[in-house]
Amino acid sequence: MKNIERTVLSDDWAVLSKYEFDYRHSDGRWEHQDREVYDRGESVAVLPYDPGRGTVLLLRQFRLPVALTEEAAAGEEGLLIEACAGAVDDDSTEETVHREALEELGVRLHEARAAFTAYSSPGSLSERVACYTARYAPSDRVEAGGGRSDEGEDIEVLEMPLEEAFAMIASGAIRDAKTIALLQHLKLSLA
């Protein structure tokens, strides 16, 4: 890649930039291309699991892009079931995992284990998500959760058997990629 030119299109919640560049294909020929990249920064996701009861903690919240789909026009309200997640700001990824679990789920995590890091949608987003699993017990619920109202969050905490969460993937009730990947990772690690 060479001759890279960047134009910032928007700098609000995140930065949307248009890039023009020359790209060299695998056959050696050069082609001028342009792409838009939405830079959302680094983020984390965590799936708390209670091995004693076989439950996981997930959440349900409004997501505008989901609300704008044809499915939403057919009666859905833009609500998505997801793993707890959030942007990494000034803290480390692990500190962010603990902060988000407390804010969104009301759970104090004692040990979070790195599972994998993945790009959320590399065709247009720069965001990488560091994914974790963590153990929890009922005694770790120290707050109500629900997110931060000053950030517009309105989160419903969902506790369910792990097997029910897997069934929700199959039925289409869970459609969030990071959540599906974390549930699959947990299932493989328990096998």
Short mmCIF file of C-alpha atoms in Angstrom, two decimals, residues 68-143:
data_model
loop_
_atom_site.label_atom_id
_atom_site.label_comp_id
_atom_site.label_asym_id
_atom_site.label_seq_id
_atom_site.Cartn_x
_atom_site.Cartn_y
_atom_site.Cartn_z
CA LEU A 68 -32.76 0.13 11.67
CA THR A 69 -32.86 -3.33 10.06
CA GLU A 70 -35.78 -4.93 8.25
CA GLU A 71 -36.15 -7.32 11.18
CA ALA A 72 -36.83 -4.38 13.44
CA ALA A 73 -39.41 -3.04 11.00
CA ALA A 74 -41.13 -6.41 11.33
CA GLY A 75 -41.73 -5.90 15.05
CA GLU A 76 -38.39 -6.16 16.82
CA GLU A 77 -37.31 -3.21 18.92
CA GLY A 78 -33.56 -3.10 18.32
CA LEU A 79 -32.78 -5.07 21.47
CA LEU A 80 -29.77 -7.35 21.32
CA ILE A 81 -28.58 -10.01 23.77
CA GLU A 82 -24.86 -9.62 24.29
CA ALA A 83 -21.89 -10.33 26.48
CA CYS A 84 -20.85 -7.47 28.73
CA ALA A 85 -18.55 -5.15 26.76
CA GLY A 86 -17.07 -1.69 26.69
CA ALA A 87 -14.44 0.61 25.29
CA VAL A 88 -10.91 0.66 26.66
CA ASP A 89 -10.17 4.24 27.61
CA ASP A 90 -7.38 5.06 30.05
CA ASP A 91 -7.42 1.73 31.93
CA SER A 92 -5.83 -1.56 30.90
CA THR A 93 -7.98 -4.14 29.14
CA GLU A 94 -8.27 -6.22 32.32
CA GLU A 95 -9.20 -3.18 34.42
CA THR A 96 -11.83 -2.33 31.80
CA VAL A 97 -13.26 -5.86 32.03
CA HIS A 98 -13.72 -5.47 35.79
CA ARG A 99 -15.18 -1.95 35.48
CA GLU A 100 -17.67 -2.94 32.78
CA ALA A 101 -18.79 -6.07 34.66
CA LEU A 102 -19.53 -3.94 37.72
CA GLU A 103 -21.29 -1.15 35.76
CA GLU A 104 -23.32 -3.32 33.40
CA LEU A 105 -23.88 -6.57 35.31
CA GLY A 106 -23.41 -5.48 38.93
CA VAL A 107 -20.84 -8.24 39.44
CA ARG A 108 -17.44 -7.99 41.04
CA LEU A 109 -15.17 -10.38 39.15
CA HIS A 110 -12.25 -11.97 40.95
CA GLU A 111 -10.46 -13.59 38.04
CA ALA A 112 -10.83 -12.81 34.36
CA ARG A 113 -9.07 -15.03 31.83
CA ALA A 114 -8.11 -13.81 28.38
CA ALA A 115 -9.83 -15.97 25.77
CA PHE A 116 -8.96 -14.34 22.41
CA THR A 117 -8.74 -11.00 20.62
CA ALA A 118 -10.64 -10.46 17.37
CA TYR A 119 -11.53 -7.70 14.95
CA SER A 120 -15.27 -7.04 15.20
CA SER A 121 -15.86 -6.22 11.51
CA PRO A 122 -12.52 -5.62 9.73
CA GLY A 123 -14.09 -4.58 6.43
CA SER A 124 -14.91 -1.17 7.87
CA LEU A 125 -14.11 -1.04 11.60
CA SER A 126 -10.68 -0.78 13.20
CA GLU A 127 -12.06 -2.02 16.54
CA ARG A 128 -10.36 -5.01 18.17
CA VAL A 129 -12.19 -6.76 20.99
CA ALA A 130 -10.19 -8.46 23.75
CA CYS A 131 -12.51 -11.25 24.94
CA TYR A 132 -12.44 -12.76 28.42
CA THR A 133 -14.25 -15.36 30.47
CA ALA A 134 -14.59 -15.08 34.24
CA ARG A 135 -16.06 -17.09 37.07
CA TYR A 136 -18.70 -15.62 39.30
CA ALA A 137 -21.03 -16.76 42.09
CA PRO A 138 -24.27 -15.28 43.46
CA SER A 139 -22.28 -13.61 46.27
CA ASP A 140 -20.36 -11.59 43.62
CA ARG A 141 -23.50 -9.61 42.71
CA VAL A 142 -22.76 -6.42 44.64
CA GLU A 143 -24.76 -3.87 42.61
#
